[in-house]
XYZ file of C-alpha atoms in Angstrom:
81
model
C -47.036 24.491 -23.546
C -44.335 25.092 -25.147
C -42.542 21.946 -25.408
C -45.164 20.722 -28.235
C -42.832 22.100 -30.593
C -40.013 20.769 -29.578
C -42.108 17.202 -29.688
C -42.174 17.807 -33.026
C -39.102 18.015 -34.424
C -38.006 15.453 -32.025
C -40.399 13.334 -34.033
C -39.482 14.467 -37.412
C -35.573 13.765 -36.720
C -36.541 10.346 -36.088
C -36.525 9.952 -32.355
C -38.835 6.958 -32.064
C -40.173 6.853 -28.713
C -43.410 6.440 -26.330
C -45.366 9.278 -25.034
C -44.313 10.383 -22.058
C -41.131 9.990 -22.764
C -41.539 12.349 -25.658
C -42.738 14.883 -23.296
C -40.051 14.416 -20.669
C -37.399 14.211 -22.868
C -38.534 18.361 -24.144
C -39.669 19.416 -21.126
C -36.074 18.573 -19.722
C -33.886 19.904 -22.902
C -35.874 22.913 -22.485
C -34.940 22.952 -18.411
C -31.330 22.566 -19.842
C -31.761 25.273 -21.484
C -33.439 27.212 -19.293
C -31.516 27.040 -16.463
C -28.139 27.255 -18.470
C -26.337 24.142 -16.907
C -27.479 19.953 -16.891
C -27.517 19.773 -13.009
C -30.330 17.699 -12.566
C -32.501 18.996 -9.687
C -32.462 22.225 -10.853
C -33.616 21.415 -14.236
C -36.459 19.340 -13.144
C -37.185 22.357 -10.774
C -37.482 24.849 -13.008
C -39.654 22.877 -15.204
C -43.508 23.564 -16.276
C -45.391 20.927 -14.916
C -48.190 19.454 -12.009
C -46.292 17.232 -10.496
C -43.808 18.021 -7.507
C -39.780 18.673 -8.120
C -38.766 15.187 -5.713
C -41.701 13.204 -7.853
C -40.139 14.294 -11.619
C -36.473 14.413 -10.032
C -37.126 10.317 -9.568
C -39.162 10.169 -12.747
C -35.280 12.397 -14.133
C -33.345 8.734 -13.013
C -35.530 6.481 -14.433
C -35.934 8.180 -17.841
C -31.778 7.721 -17.461
C -31.248 4.255 -16.303
C -33.894 2.969 -19.224
C -32.153 4.996 -21.900
C -28.974 4.351 -20.599
C -27.635 2.239 -22.935
C -28.896 4.271 -25.911
C -26.419 6.395 -26.401
C -27.217 6.504 -30.576
C -30.263 8.932 -29.331
C -28.567 11.261 -27.994
C -25.719 10.935 -30.961
C -29.392 11.507 -33.359
C -30.514 14.302 -31.410
C -28.063 16.492 -31.435
C -27.014 15.761 -34.949
C -29.438 16.052 -36.036
C -30.587 19.691 -33.788
């Protein structure tokens, strides 16, 4: 899978998330680059996974609702990359 290299980079810069959340974050980042948009429906539709787009969309919503309070996480990613 293409996102494995990105997972290693995220771990290297100190992003501490559960494995499944880290994998989703990597797939989400690659989807944003691939589609060149931040529209969540478009990004999750482009993700290469076994789940249906509707399930991936709901997963993205849950991810952002639980990670929302951690702006430090996204700041750390942007500054390190």
